[in-house]
Structure formats: C-alpha cells, structure tokens
Amino acid sequence: MSCMCIEKRTELLHHKFGIAALAGQKVVALAGNPNTGKSTVFNALTGLNQHTGNWPGKTVGNAQGTFTHKGQPFLLVDLPGTYSLLPNSADEQVARDFICFGQPDVTLVVVDATAMERNLNLALQVMEITDQVVLCVNLMDEAKRKGIEIDIEGLSKKLGIPVVATAARQKQGLEELRDCLLDVACGNITPVPFTLRYSQEVEQAISELEPKLTPLLKGTMKARWVALRLLDGDDTLLEDIERYMTEEALQDPSLSREREVSPSWPQA
Amino acid sequence: MAASIERGDIHRLHAIARQVREENTEAVRDVIVEKIYQHSQTIADEVTSRTNQNKVNQDDRLDAILTSRYLGFPIMLVLLGIVFWITIAGANVPSSLLADGFGWLEGKLTAVFMWVGAPAWLHGVLVLGLYRGVSWVISVMLPPMAIFFPLFALLEDAGYLPRVAFNLDRLFRKAGGHGKQSLTMAMGFGCNAAGIISCRIIESPRERMIAILTNNFVPCNGRWPTLILLSSLFMVGAVGMGASVTVAALIVVGMVLFGIAMTLFVSWALSKTLLRGVPSHFTLELPPYRPPQFGRTIVRSVYDKTLFVLKRAIITAAPAGVITWILANIMVGDKSVLTHVADWFAPFAHAIGLDGYILMAFLLGLPANEIVVPILIMGYMASGAMMELDDMGALKALFLDHGWTWLTALNMMLFSLLHYPCGTTIYTIAKETKSTKWTVLSVLMPLAIAIVVCFVVAQTVRYFGWV
C-alpha cells in the first residue's frame, strides 16, 4: 500500500465510520454472533483504552479501543453482534459495510465453541468478503465443561485461515491471539480462505458475472462476492459502493458525521 | 485497496444488476443462505466431538422450567415483581435522604441569598423554582434507577432476559409486534427514554417503530410515585380501611397489567393500519446461563444508563421549575396566571373526570413526570413554589377540599399511565426515529387514548351515580 492509499483510508475511516486511526496503526474489525463473549475479547485485548460512540448516521452504538503488541499499535473496532452479514438490519449493514469498505487490516471473527454449527455461518460469510480473517474460538472453558472438544488445527486447515482457541474470561489464549493478529496484519501470514462452492446454476451465473465485474471493481473488492450479492438481489450493496468507493464520496466529508456519544445497549 | 470506482463504472454495475434481476426470478438468496448454513454445520460436525452429553443438557433442563407453557409466565411475573419490589422498597430510604440533603442545602442557599441581599424574585426563580425542580427530579429518580437498572442488567447477564422475550414472543407476535418488544417494554418500566433507546435491539424498522410508539404505556419511575401515592390515598378509602397496603399494591399491579394490555392492543391496531406488515421471524437463540459479572455489570449500568438518563431529565426539569414558579407568582387581577389557565381548562377537565389544575400540572409536568404531583400541590396551595408535603393526611385533606373523589384519583392514575411521554422521552423518540411525523404521533396517539379512556370512565361512573 502506498502512502497515498493509507492517507485515503484514514480519511475514509474518519469520514464514513467516525473512526480516527493513527498513522501506522493496524485496524482490526471484531465480528461475532451475540453471546459469544465478543465484548469480553474486546475488553481483554484493549483494557481501559476504549471509548464508545455511534456509527455515523446509524442508531447503532460502537466501541473502539487500542492496544500495542510487540511494538505494533492496533486499533480494534467492535462491530455489532450479528448472526449474518445479509443486510437485514442496521446492525448487520454496519458490520458488513465496515468489513467491506472500512478496509480493516484484519477481521477477527469470534465464535462460541459450544455452538460452532450456528456460529461458523458468520465466519464463512466474512471469508467471502475478505482474505484477511482470523478466527477466535472463544468460550473454550465452557465447551470443556460441557464435554465438547474442538480440533483447532483441523478447523484452521479446513477454513484456510488462522484459528486461535481462547477463554477470554480466564485470559487464556490471548497472547497467541495477539501474535496471530500481528502476523496477519503485517503480512507474515497470508490466509487463503477456502472458497465455498454453490450449486451448479449459481456457479454458472457467478462465472459469467465475474469477468464483467472484475474490471469495474478495480480490485477494490472480491468480484465473486459482489456477483453473489447481485445474484441474491441485495440492492443495498450498489448504494453502498457508491457511498463509500467513488472518488466524490471520498472527498465529501459531509455524510452524516453525527458524533453524539450514546450508551451501549444490550444486544439481547 | 484504497482505489476508487468511477461514476461511469457505477452505472455499468447498475446495468449488470438490472440484468441479473431480470434473469433470476427464483429465490437465489435462499439457495445461497442454505448452502452457507449447511456448510457451517458440516464443518462444525467434523471438528467437534462430544464426550459428555449430560452436561449439555443442564441448560435445557433449566429452560424446560423457565420457558415452560405453565410455569414460564408465573415465574416471570414473580421475578419481575421482586425486581420492582426491591426497586420501590429500596429507593425510599435513599430518596428521602437525598430530599433531606437537598432541603438542608436549600436552607443554606436561602441564607446566602439573604446575606448578599438578593431580591426576592431572584431567590424565587433560582432557589424555589430551578433548584427545587432539579432536586425533586434527582431525589425521586436517581435511587430507583440506580437500583432497577443494575438488577435488570444482572438478570440479562445471567441469561434470563432472552427467556422472557421467548415467553412473550407469542403474545407480541399475535399483536403484530416483535418478541423483543417484551424486553424494550420491560426496560420502559424503569424509564421510557431508556426503553426507547433499547428498541435498537429490534431489527425490523416496522416492529421497532411499534415498540417505540407503545413504550409509553407502561409506567416509568417518574410515574410510579404518582400511581402509588394516589392509590394509597384514595382507592383504599373507597374500598374500606384495613389491608390498605396490599390493596394499594394490587391496584398498582392492576394499572401495570392494564398498561401491558394497552401496549398489546395498540401494537395490534398499528400493525393493522399505519405499520402494516408480517411480523419478522424471531430468531433469538437462547444463550447459555452464566454466573453474572456483578462488579462490571453494576458499574456499567449505572454509568451508561442511569447517569445518561438522569442528565437528560435534569436538563428538562430545570426550566420547568422556573416556569412553574413564574406562572404561580405573576398575578393578573386577583389570580395568578396558573389559576387563570386552570380555570380555562376546567370544563373540559371535568368532562374527563379531572380538574383544571390536574391538566395544568400534566402540561407543566411535560419535562418529567415526577414533577406533576408537586406542581399540582403547588397549584392547589397557590404557595408559589413546589413543595413537599410529608403528611399524607394533610395531602388528602387538600385534595378533598378541591372536590376530589375516588373517580378523580382513578382518572388521574389512568391519565398518568396513558398520556403523552415526558419531554425527555419525546426528545429521545425524535433522536431515535429521526422523524417529526412519528414523534408527533407518539405524543398525540397516547393523548387521544388517555382522553377517551378517562371520558368513558368518568361518564360511566357518573351515569350510574357511583360518585
């Protein structure tokens, strides 16, 4: 990434997402289902270096915090807890937009070790958007109590991304998690997420769309993912591309920069 | 990555999207979503192994009791009842301590005003108006909120609240609302402004709006004192002496149940008219039960919710105190402005079983519901400042002198329960909905309902000659 690009991203983060990243800070997006201990992971990583606010123009609270690992400063952005990234709600749209357009250096997906079958959905959806993904299998202590064992290495191989087991409440696995975030953010590890293949009809349609989309998107996002969204009739994506990715949008800071600080409310 | 996309290419993207839409008439989304779910299930099965099936079922067994068809509701009522009981009982002592403290400070302030020789009107506006208004709000609102919010947060942290939503889901869905509306409604018992902010947990805009518009129908901390005071003063006398506390408590419970019934009814009516639509599928999963994190939960709920709401309340209460003092002290002819307005309201107020002073008090109490009764007392006494009457007998005599009957008390309770939200809440609704139209409706709709209900009750009672 050139200097110009970093500057542009800082501007984008600031204007569109109300997030002030410092030069040299690696940005980590924190995603996860509700009730996975996502906030506990967030608190464990950032300690007291955090503040809460609102996503600009959305009635969804956000929290961001900072930490430094082995001399590398990080900015951790806590996304709303969601079950999916299909933009059914403001929460899901905020999460999707940030992962897709906020261009985080890493997206950390927290999953509940006792409910992998439900939680992996979100991880699979994130992996379709970006390669820079780390999976955190949290609540390992609860899983152990319930007699559930998880093959972390096998999971990592199947998904093609780094996977770290944690029990954030007990502060277990956090050092490994920080190492992993550092490695992926700095390019020491390059995740190669496996590609989920859909039915033949869908794949056929994707292969027709991809070559048409690739030159238009100019490498800003994965053509396969955009093709999938066009196929499932997601109208919000094009509006969002216009909002976040066009030159005019980047230069116009006017887009609802409401910075009122509101309390964070239960995600139930 | 930070390249940008040109406008021309955006148009090309739109063209491609249109083409895709024309070609795909089938529900491709379902196919895609299903595939993702299927695959995460497959991966999970491959990497997970279970050694002890029994332990997994502990939560299930607890759920079988807490969300059971027969025990679910009684347990819920008892638990919420305990929370309210602790809130009401526990708030009394700190409330009166705060009130005493503020009273003591007021004496000192008055002494200072006299010492510097400040004019009487300045003392009136600043001390008797502004200072008393703010101290009423803090001493009545702060203790219940500081108890209620942490208790509620602990129930949530332990994993119980999602079960409440699960239990109430059926009722709210029948009413066209969302299961989570039960949670936002419960939050409204503490404070409607907080309840309305908590509506953020409801995803669909339609159901979120229903939850916002109906949140007002459950009494908040500001209205509990009014309901409790009036029920103990009058309703008991009507029934007869003895067992008064229990009867008063039951009447308040009755008011709460009436409020919930109204919430469901209005939700149903809205979902059939202005906010038509199919209730969205309620996919709230039941999280595991966990021992709550006491320290962190209590600190955060006090800091994030209690102080946040209190700040808004003080901002609105301060000017109300000043205005009330001025209205009660500017004389036109031989009567104060307050009395003139009350007289003007009198005929309409009588028709709905109230009197002009009561309506005046509700109007001036718009900033915060807890100042309605103080304003009313002030109006009756024409003393020129909000005051605190500790002696219940004196208060009842004051009301009876102004022609009160049990009907007046009942209708004032009903009006308090149903009328428009307080200033803080209206401000919150405007912030949350970002719509003038819906904010205006959130004021006018409950007001109309309150007037109709009070009118029907008053006319019925008078027709049968019960008073």
XYZ file of C-alpha atoms in Angstrom:
735
model
C 0.000 0.000 0.000
C 1.411 3.369 -0.902
C 1.419 6.388 1.375
C -1.391 7.986 -0.580
C -3.540 4.922 -0.040
C -3.038 4.873 3.676
C -3.926 8.524 3.857
C -7.049 7.872 1.858
C -8.063 5.025 4.078
C -7.562 7.147 7.187
C -9.817 9.737 5.629
C -12.401 7.128 4.704
C -12.406 5.652 8.194
C -12.752 9.079 9.712
C -15.434 10.468 7.447
C -17.551 7.430 6.826
C -17.172 5.430 10.002
C -16.242 8.072 12.559
C -13.060 6.221 13.398
C -9.803 8.054 13.951
C -6.933 5.717 13.094
C -3.405 6.976 13.660
C -0.667 6.532 11.085
C 0.935 3.119 11.456
C -1.969 1.719 13.452
C -3.266 -1.621 12.200
C -7.062 -1.678 12.132
C -8.787 -4.842 13.379
C -12.551 -5.319 12.927
C -14.134 -7.511 15.605
C -17.147 -9.503 14.396
C -19.199 -12.238 16.022
C -22.641 -13.533 16.942
C -24.253 -12.104 20.060
C -23.415 -14.039 23.234
C -20.070 -15.347 22.065
C -18.109 -13.312 24.591
C -17.138 -10.864 21.872
C -17.174 -7.959 24.318
C -15.050 -9.962 26.733
C -12.465 -10.488 23.995
C -12.672 -6.793 23.175
C -12.162 -5.813 26.813
C -9.397 -8.349 27.339
C -7.442 -7.026 24.342
C -7.919 -3.311 24.885
C -8.290 -2.985 28.654
C -9.330 0.541 29.541
C -8.128 2.098 26.305
C -11.550 2.265 24.713
C -14.369 4.651 24.033
C -17.915 4.293 22.789
C -19.847 6.257 20.214
C -22.370 5.890 17.423
C -21.872 4.741 13.858
C -22.373 7.929 11.840
C -25.964 8.198 10.669
C -26.996 4.915 12.266
C -28.715 4.272 15.554
C -26.192 1.580 16.388
C -23.638 2.011 19.103
C -19.987 1.234 18.512
C -16.894 0.806 20.611
C -13.263 1.137 19.645
C -10.116 0.539 21.601
C -6.374 0.440 21.166
C -3.548 -1.869 22.197
C 0.069 -2.371 21.321
C 1.671 -5.740 20.716
C 5.414 -6.181 20.216
C 5.695 -2.505 19.345
C 2.890 -2.582 16.762
C -0.064 -0.305 17.624
C -3.541 -1.663 16.882
C -6.995 -0.082 16.664
C -9.727 -2.583 17.482
C -13.234 -1.768 16.223
C -16.071 -3.679 17.878
C -18.815 -4.364 15.308
C -22.434 -5.001 16.362
C -23.093 -8.630 17.291
C -24.857 -10.222 14.311
C -25.840 -13.676 13.108
C -25.203 -12.925 9.469
C -23.992 -10.246 7.079
C -27.084 -10.178 4.919
C -28.133 -6.577 5.411
C -31.493 -7.279 7.072
C -30.937 -4.765 9.836
C -28.935 -1.658 10.631
C -26.662 -3.817 12.792
C -25.850 -6.225 10.003
C -25.366 -3.475 7.481
C -22.941 -1.637 9.746
C -20.927 -4.826 10.256
C -20.877 -5.667 6.570
C -20.028 -2.136 5.475
C -17.129 -1.883 7.835
C -15.623 -5.228 6.856
C -16.116 -4.495 3.169
C -15.486 -0.760 2.861
C -13.612 0.146 6.036
C -10.718 -1.961 4.754
C -9.570 -3.307 8.127
C -6.135 -4.941 8.116
C -7.647 -7.963 9.827
C -11.188 -9.067 10.584
C -11.321 -11.090 13.769
C -14.380 -13.339 13.974
C -15.263 -14.571 17.463
C -17.272 -17.791 17.654
C -18.805 -19.714 20.555
C -17.038 -23.047 20.994
C -20.258 -24.577 22.329
C -22.316 -23.602 19.280
C -19.950 -23.932 16.318
C -22.624 -25.025 13.856
C -24.537 -21.759 14.255
C -21.503 -19.520 14.624
C -19.433 -20.611 11.640
C -22.023 -19.064 9.315
C -20.725 -15.630 10.021
C -17.108 -16.702 9.594
C -17.913 -18.201 6.183
C -19.652 -15.009 5.117
C -16.743 -12.844 6.250
C -14.325 -15.097 4.365
C -16.261 -14.393 1.179
C -15.667 -10.668 1.606
C -12.029 -10.618 2.655
C -8.974 -12.885 2.888
C -7.630 -11.123 5.959
C -9.554 -13.174 8.512
C -8.598 -14.661 11.867
C -10.978 -16.956 13.730
C -11.147 -16.872 17.524
C -12.880 -19.892 19.051
C -13.918 -18.461 22.401
C -15.587 -19.937 25.481
C -13.266 -22.954 25.353
C -13.696 -23.281 29.128
C -17.458 -23.606 28.773
C -17.015 -26.123 25.978
C -14.677 -28.146 28.165
C -17.210 -28.140 30.990
C -19.838 -29.402 28.605
C -17.566 -32.101 27.275
C -17.116 -30.553 23.857
C -13.749 -30.837 22.154
C -12.723 -28.901 19.094
C -9.980 -29.768 16.641
C -8.500 -26.310 16.263
C -5.811 -27.321 13.798
C -8.267 -29.245 11.658
C -10.605 -26.274 11.621
C -7.769 -23.989 10.550
C -6.905 -26.344 7.683
C -10.493 -26.663 6.534
C -11.093 -22.918 6.548
C -7.657 -21.891 5.311
C -7.327 -19.179 7.938
C -5.520 -18.963 11.305
C -7.653 -20.197 14.216
C -6.939 -19.424 17.881
C -8.669 -21.038 20.868
C -9.405 -18.682 23.785
C -11.197 -18.475 27.093
C -11.278 -14.688 27.264
C -12.850 -14.549 30.716
C -9.937 -16.558 32.072
C -7.491 -14.584 29.918
C -6.401 -17.787 28.189
C -5.080 -17.793 24.630
C -4.920 -14.021 24.380
C -1.169 -13.837 23.794
C -1.475 -16.296 20.938
C -4.371 -14.264 19.565
C -2.289 -11.061 19.608
C 0.586 -12.848 17.874
C -1.777 -14.104 15.241
C -3.326 -10.676 14.623
C 0.162 -9.213 14.303
C 1.257 -11.895 11.836
C -1.769 -11.448 9.588
C -1.819 -7.644 9.804
C 1.880 -7.384 8.893
C 1.736 -9.986 6.188
C 3.839 -12.669 7.902
C 0.907 -14.994 7.418
C -1.344 -14.812 4.392
C -4.663 -16.560 4.974
C -6.057 -18.419 1.982
C -9.743 -18.861 2.831
C -11.291 -21.796 1.106
C -13.972 -20.913 -1.423
C -17.426 -22.236 -0.759
C -18.889 -23.708 -3.940
C -22.601 -23.280 -4.554
C -24.986 -25.199 -6.777
C -24.128 -25.599 -10.431
C -26.608 -22.926 -11.550
C -25.257 -20.405 -9.114
C -21.642 -21.193 -10.016
C -22.519 -20.849 -13.681
C -24.012 -17.430 -13.084
C -21.015 -16.384 -10.992
C -18.560 -17.386 -13.691
C -20.491 -15.280 -16.187
C -20.607 -12.260 -13.895
C -17.064 -12.320 -12.523
C -15.226 -11.291 -15.699
C -17.713 -8.457 -16.225
C -17.353 -7.193 -12.670
C -13.583 -7.508 -12.223
C -12.575 -4.533 -14.442
C -15.273 -2.330 -12.921
C -14.313 -3.028 -9.336
C -10.598 -2.352 -9.934
C -9.539 -4.714 -7.190
C -11.419 -2.803 -4.503
C -13.372 -5.900 -3.528
C -13.787 -9.519 -4.480
C -15.738 -9.847 -7.718
C -17.054 -13.253 -6.660
C -18.626 -11.776 -3.560
C -20.193 -8.885 -5.478
C -21.536 -11.377 -8.000
C -23.137 -13.387 -5.194
C -24.784 -10.271 -3.778
C -26.146 -9.276 -7.173
C -27.498 -12.787 -7.560
C -29.252 -12.791 -4.202
C -30.842 -9.445 -5.064
C -29.102 -7.353 -2.443
C -29.979 -3.814 -3.520
C -28.118 -2.108 -0.720
C -24.669 -3.105 -1.942
C -24.598 -0.862 -5.018
C -25.824 2.093 -2.986
C -23.064 1.401 -0.504
C -20.408 1.083 -3.218
C -21.498 4.486 -4.432
C -21.397 5.859 -0.918
C -18.017 4.503 0.070
C -15.979 3.801 -3.039
C -16.466 6.638 -5.514
C -13.973 9.476 -5.746
C -16.622 12.104 -4.926
C -17.700 10.196 -1.856
C -14.151 10.050 -0.575
C -13.740 13.780 -0.964
C -17.051 14.718 0.580
C -16.852 14.539 4.330
C -20.384 15.855 4.787
C -22.013 12.419 5.026
C -23.801 12.454 8.349
C -20.986 12.904 10.778
C -23.076 12.654 13.875
C -20.718 12.011 16.739
C -23.034 12.001 19.684
C -21.878 9.622 22.368
C -24.632 7.251 23.405
C -24.568 4.426 25.881
C -24.146 0.948 24.522
C -27.314 -1.047 24.975
C -27.881 -4.733 25.434
C -27.795 -6.788 22.284
C -30.167 -9.256 23.948
C -7.057 -1.498 -1.993
C -7.931 2.137 -1.496
C -8.593 2.827 -5.145
C -11.908 4.343 -6.022
C -14.556 3.408 -8.530
C -15.577 5.815 -11.257
C -19.102 7.059 -11.708
C -19.387 5.545 -15.167
C -18.498 2.154 -13.751
C -21.179 2.519 -11.099
C -23.718 2.902 -13.898
C -22.317 -0.189 -15.558
C -22.666 -2.075 -12.252
C -26.289 -0.979 -12.014
C -26.898 -2.187 -15.545
C -25.446 -5.583 -14.688
C -27.567 -5.733 -11.546
C -30.706 -4.971 -13.551
C -29.872 -7.705 -15.992
C -29.271 -10.182 -13.181
C -32.600 -9.252 -11.618
C -34.427 -9.880 -14.857
C -32.826 -13.251 -15.397
C -33.189 -14.574 -11.866
C -36.777 -14.826 -10.825
C -36.198 -17.623 -8.349
C -35.182 -17.119 -4.768
C -31.441 -17.432 -5.245
C -30.879 -15.890 -1.852
C -32.455 -18.862 -0.105
C -30.242 -21.246 -2.044
C -27.125 -19.290 -1.121
C -28.035 -18.880 2.538
C -28.988 -22.512 2.870
C -25.686 -23.595 1.405
C -23.746 -21.492 3.906
C -25.737 -22.878 6.833
C -25.320 -26.395 5.554
C -21.615 -25.983 5.186
C -21.031 -24.498 8.613
C -22.987 -27.405 10.046
C -20.763 -29.838 8.159
C -17.516 -28.206 9.265
C -18.739 -27.965 12.866
C -19.612 -31.652 12.910
C -16.219 -32.574 11.515
C -14.158 -30.643 14.055
C -16.339 -31.092 17.142
C -16.507 -34.142 19.355
C -18.705 -34.515 22.406
C -17.690 -36.678 25.315
C -20.383 -35.970 27.856
C -23.913 -35.471 26.605
C -25.358 -34.909 30.097
C -23.680 -31.621 30.781
C -25.002 -30.061 27.615
C -28.490 -30.741 28.854
C -28.240 -28.785 32.082
C -29.262 -25.569 30.359
C -32.012 -27.410 28.525
C -33.453 -28.649 31.808
C -33.455 -25.117 33.239
C -35.066 -23.866 30.052
C -37.764 -26.509 30.311
C -38.839 -24.870 33.582
C -38.227 -21.176 32.877
C -39.827 -21.196 29.449
C -42.487 -23.810 30.115
C -46.016 -23.174 28.986
C -47.457 -23.222 32.513
C -44.613 -22.107 34.765
C -42.961 -19.621 32.414
C -45.371 -16.758 32.998
C -45.807 -17.135 36.782
C -42.026 -17.332 37.287
C -41.579 -14.299 35.091
C -44.195 -12.258 36.998
C -42.679 -13.250 40.330
C -39.132 -12.387 39.236
C -40.150 -9.046 37.732
C -42.321 -8.435 40.811
C -39.304 -8.997 43.036
C -37.251 -6.589 40.942
C -39.985 -3.925 41.223
C -40.462 -4.606 44.914
C -36.751 -4.198 45.627
C -36.711 -1.076 43.473
C -39.694 0.579 45.176
C -38.815 -0.510 48.706
C -35.103 0.111 48.347
C -35.497 3.531 46.780
C -37.441 5.018 49.693
C -34.561 5.455 52.090
C -32.004 6.986 49.705
C -34.783 9.110 48.177
C -35.717 10.686 51.490
C -32.036 11.036 52.426
C -31.421 12.898 49.174
C -34.534 15.016 49.698
C -33.363 15.864 53.233
C -29.911 16.699 51.938
C -31.309 18.967 49.248
C -33.627 20.575 51.801
C -30.677 21.278 54.097
C -28.702 22.775 51.229
C -31.700 24.875 50.240
C -31.736 26.409 53.710
C -28.058 27.308 53.303
C -28.676 28.717 49.824
C -31.538 30.865 51.105
C -29.282 32.131 53.893
C -26.660 33.098 51.317
C -29.275 34.929 49.208
C -30.422 36.849 52.266
C -26.860 37.609 53.326
C -25.973 39.201 49.985
C -29.344 40.961 49.957
C -30.576 39.382 46.726
C -34.094 40.450 45.640
C -36.947 38.068 46.486
C -37.795 37.288 42.863
C -34.237 36.152 42.150
C -34.353 33.820 45.136
C -37.771 32.644 43.940
C -36.671 31.836 40.399
C -33.313 30.290 41.244
C -33.961 28.521 44.552
C -37.701 27.868 44.810
C -38.056 27.258 41.067
C -34.898 25.937 39.468
C -33.165 24.379 42.473
C -36.279 22.688 43.867
C -37.278 21.388 40.439
C -33.906 19.789 39.878
C -33.639 18.373 43.395
C -37.119 16.798 43.124
C -36.085 15.016 39.970
C -32.780 13.795 41.367
C -34.133 12.573 44.677
C -37.151 10.829 43.137
C -35.487 9.422 40.021
C -31.902 8.616 40.889
C -32.395 5.935 43.591
C -34.941 3.789 41.690
C -32.867 3.954 38.509
C -29.667 3.134 40.359
C -31.396 0.014 41.752
C -33.565 -1.016 38.829
C -31.026 -0.791 36.005
C -28.311 -2.911 37.679
C -30.861 -5.548 38.782
C -32.175 -5.699 35.269
C -28.680 -5.880 33.827
C -27.830 -8.749 36.170
C -30.895 -10.690 35.044
C -29.744 -10.142 31.496
C -26.147 -11.066 32.190
C -27.282 -14.330 33.767
C -29.151 -15.155 30.564
C -32.715 -14.824 31.898
C -33.994 -11.917 29.812
C -33.801 -13.760 26.491
C -36.139 -16.322 28.110
C -38.609 -13.546 28.946
C -38.602 -12.473 25.336
C -39.088 -16.090 24.349
C -42.128 -16.394 26.640
C -43.751 -13.182 25.456
C -42.901 -13.720 21.810
C -46.245 -15.393 21.112
C -48.332 -12.566 22.613
C -46.427 -9.848 20.862
C -46.376 -11.685 17.583
C -50.144 -12.119 17.739
C -50.297 -8.363 18.248
C -48.163 -7.882 15.142
C -45.104 -6.820 17.109
C -41.722 -8.389 17.766
C -40.846 -10.763 20.607
C -38.057 -8.484 21.710
C -40.679 -5.802 22.317
C -41.219 -7.526 25.664
C -37.661 -6.575 26.583
C -37.996 -2.967 25.489
C -41.321 -2.763 27.315
C -39.703 -4.102 30.478
C -36.972 -1.507 30.121
C -39.745 1.117 29.930
C -40.805 0.214 33.463
C -37.570 1.817 34.550
C -37.629 4.749 32.199
C -39.403 5.191 28.875
C -36.479 7.103 27.390
C -34.232 4.158 28.187
C -36.904 1.787 26.873
C -36.996 3.652 23.585
C -33.231 3.575 23.181
C -33.338 -0.145 23.918
C -35.671 -0.564 20.908
C -32.440 -0.588 18.912
C -32.288 -4.323 19.604
C -35.296 -4.804 17.306
C -34.040 -5.214 13.775
C -37.032 -4.627 11.565
C -37.884 -0.914 11.276
C -41.630 -1.593 11.314
C -41.610 -3.536 14.559
C -39.077 -1.182 16.067
C -41.446 1.722 15.402
C -44.349 -0.169 17.019
C -42.193 -0.801 20.084
C -41.175 2.861 20.244
C -44.744 4.165 19.866
C -46.173 1.884 22.567
C -43.364 2.060 25.120
C -45.131 4.911 26.904
C -47.996 2.662 28.112
C -46.007 1.124 30.924
C -45.364 3.345 33.933
C -41.817 4.598 34.357
C -40.021 5.528 37.549
C -41.388 9.042 37.232
C -44.966 7.740 37.310
C -44.623 5.037 39.949
C -44.728 7.640 42.747
C -47.916 9.180 41.307
C -49.647 5.803 40.952
C -48.581 4.582 44.378
C -49.439 7.832 46.124
C -52.913 8.164 44.598
C -53.848 4.526 45.042
C -52.883 4.571 48.691
C -54.624 7.909 49.284
C -57.973 7.345 47.664
C -58.710 3.918 46.364
C -58.158 2.439 49.788
C -60.628 4.785 51.395
C -63.182 3.747 48.806
C -62.772 0.047 49.485
C -62.695 0.419 53.233
C -59.976 0.501 55.817
C -57.552 -2.276 56.598
C -55.221 -4.303 54.420
C -54.580 -0.968 52.752
C -51.020 -1.574 51.635
C -51.911 -4.797 49.868
C -54.935 -3.261 48.181
C -52.898 -0.266 47.081
C -50.209 -2.604 45.741
C -52.813 -4.668 43.877
C -54.268 -1.529 42.320
C -50.831 -0.542 41.084
C -50.354 -4.054 39.689
C -53.749 -3.701 38.025
C -52.599 -0.440 36.444
C -49.476 -2.186 35.157
C -51.491 -5.048 33.649
C -53.854 -2.504 32.060
C -50.801 -0.745 30.611
C -49.480 -4.015 29.156
C -52.919 -4.807 27.708
C -52.957 -1.351 26.121
C -49.456 -1.942 24.729
C -50.603 -5.154 23.053
C -53.850 -3.604 21.812
C -52.181 -0.531 20.298
C -49.414 -2.668 18.773
C -52.104 -4.787 17.169
C -54.005 -1.729 15.932
C -50.845 -0.139 14.492
C -49.807 -3.317 12.745
C -53.220 -3.469 11.105
C -53.216 0.173 9.981
C -50.220 2.515 9.829
C -47.499 -0.095 10.210
C -48.879 -2.986 8.267
C -46.698 -5.966 7.656
C -45.880 -9.514 8.591
C -44.056 -9.977 11.897
C -40.465 -10.832 11.140
C -39.255 -14.233 12.166
C -37.948 -14.192 15.693
C -34.606 -15.984 15.639
C -33.471 -15.155 19.137
C -31.355 -18.031 20.273
C -31.259 -18.835 23.937
C -27.734 -18.198 25.175
C -26.259 -20.357 27.939
C -26.880 -19.400 31.554
C -23.808 -17.829 33.081
C -22.979 -16.503 36.533
C -23.330 -12.734 36.121
C -20.277 -10.488 36.398
C -21.553 -8.404 39.309
C -18.983 -5.610 39.536
C -18.687 -4.828 35.861
C -22.423 -5.103 35.161
C -23.375 -2.795 38.024
C -20.768 -0.175 37.214
C -21.605 -0.129 33.524
C -25.382 0.025 34.015
C -25.065 2.890 36.480
C -22.611 4.759 34.324
C -24.101 4.077 30.881
C -27.806 4.120 31.640
C -28.601 5.729 34.979
C -26.418 8.805 34.662
C -27.219 9.188 30.972
C -30.973 9.277 31.584
C -30.611 11.424 34.685
C -28.650 14.042 32.783
C -31.400 14.367 30.201
C -34.039 14.598 32.933
C -32.228 17.404 34.754
C -31.846 19.374 31.543
C -35.636 19.373 31.115
C -36.611 19.745 34.783
C -34.614 22.887 35.422
C -36.567 25.198 33.092
C -39.899 23.633 34.185
C -39.228 24.626 37.782
C -38.532 28.172 36.730
C -41.627 28.432 34.516
C -43.886 26.979 37.206
C -42.638 29.435 39.767
C -43.153 32.367 37.417
C -46.686 31.284 36.407
C -47.712 30.857 40.018
C -46.325 34.243 41.002
C -47.430 36.575 38.234
C -50.794 37.959 39.226
C -53.372 39.056 36.673
C -56.227 40.698 38.531
C -56.577 38.861 41.801
C -55.444 35.464 40.497
C -52.138 34.030 39.322
C -51.610 33.067 35.695
C -51.563 29.423 36.824
C -55.064 29.765 38.283
C -56.394 31.544 35.196
C -55.217 28.755 32.939
C -56.599 26.106 35.312
C -59.992 27.821 35.245
C -59.912 27.903 31.476
C -59.238 24.140 31.361
C -61.938 23.355 33.948
C -64.967 22.480 31.739
C -63.020 20.070 29.514
C -61.175 18.612 32.506
C -64.467 17.956 34.296
C -65.798 16.010 31.316
C -62.912 13.534 31.599
C -63.145 13.271 35.372
C -60.230 15.571 36.228
C -59.978 19.257 37.065
C -58.207 22.235 35.530
C -55.283 22.138 37.953
C -54.589 18.497 37.185
C -54.449 19.132 33.427
C -52.313 22.197 34.092
C -49.969 20.050 36.190
C -49.663 17.430 33.434
C -48.952 20.183 30.938
C -46.262 21.802 33.076
C -45.006 18.361 34.063
C -44.175 17.588 30.454
C -40.416 17.780 31.073
C -40.516 14.983 33.652
C -43.467 13.045 35.049
C -42.235 13.145 38.633
C -42.908 16.868 38.894
C -46.638 16.514 38.071
C -47.830 15.890 41.643
C -45.576 18.596 43.132
C -46.873 21.104 40.570
C -50.455 20.077 41.345
C -49.940 20.573 45.066
C -48.340 23.900 44.380
C -51.260 24.953 42.229
C -53.783 23.999 44.905
C -51.913 25.795 47.629
C -51.069 28.765 45.414
C -47.975 28.978 47.522
C -45.784 29.879 44.610
C -43.248 27.081 44.789
C -43.150 23.315 44.514
C -43.209 21.801 47.929
C -43.056 18.512 49.688
C -45.902 17.507 51.966
C -44.803 14.704 54.201
C -48.074 14.252 55.984
C -50.454 12.072 53.980
C -53.495 13.256 55.931
C -52.777 16.870 55.071
C -52.408 15.936 51.421
C -55.712 14.061 51.325
C -57.491 16.962 53.036
C -56.008 19.331 50.446
C -57.298 17.172 47.593
C -60.751 16.713 49.170
C -61.029 20.479 49.636
C -60.647 20.783 45.888
C -63.529 18.431 45.235
C -61.653 15.177 44.716
C -63.459 11.835 44.770
C -62.133 8.355 44.120
C -63.054 8.932 40.479
C -60.672 11.905 40.318
C -57.888 9.749 41.741
C -58.637 6.830 39.419
C -58.747 9.035 36.332
C -55.591 10.874 37.277
C -53.877 7.474 37.557
C -55.275 6.397 34.187
C -54.286 9.683 32.610
C -50.809 9.422 34.094
C -50.484 5.872 32.761
C -51.678 6.636 29.245
C -50.928 10.282 28.405
C -48.069 11.540 26.215
C -44.447 10.631 27.058
C -42.365 13.066 29.088
C -40.126 15.667 27.456
C -37.015 13.551 27.851
C -38.736 10.639 26.158
C -40.141 12.758 23.322
C -36.654 14.126 22.714
C -35.348 10.556 22.658
C -38.068 9.436 20.231
C -37.164 12.310 17.915
C -33.490 11.336 18.111
C -34.157 7.638 17.530
C -36.760 7.885 14.761
C -35.264 10.982 13.111
C -38.833 11.736 12.029
C -41.082 14.619 13.036
C -44.167 12.769 11.836
C -43.667 9.733 14.068
C -42.599 11.881 17.002
C -45.804 13.922 16.758
C -47.832 10.717 16.519
C -46.075 9.331 19.582
C -47.456 12.319 21.509
C -50.950 12.667 20.019
C -51.919 8.979 19.909
C -51.485 8.247 23.636
C -53.046 11.612 24.488
C -56.145 10.759 22.465
C -56.317 7.322 24.096
C -55.943 8.834 27.573
C -58.731 11.342 26.916
C -61.096 8.718 25.518
C -60.473 6.238 28.355
C -60.875 8.909 31.041
C -64.000 10.289 29.366
C -65.644 6.874 29.150
C -64.775 6.031 32.763
C -65.977 9.399 34.079
C -69.250 9.374 32.148
C -69.989 5.764 33.050
C -69.335 6.289 36.745
C -71.436 9.461 36.811
C -74.256 7.893 34.768
C -74.641 5.099 37.284
C -74.279 7.583 40.129
C -71.345 5.814 41.755
C -69.886 9.089 42.965
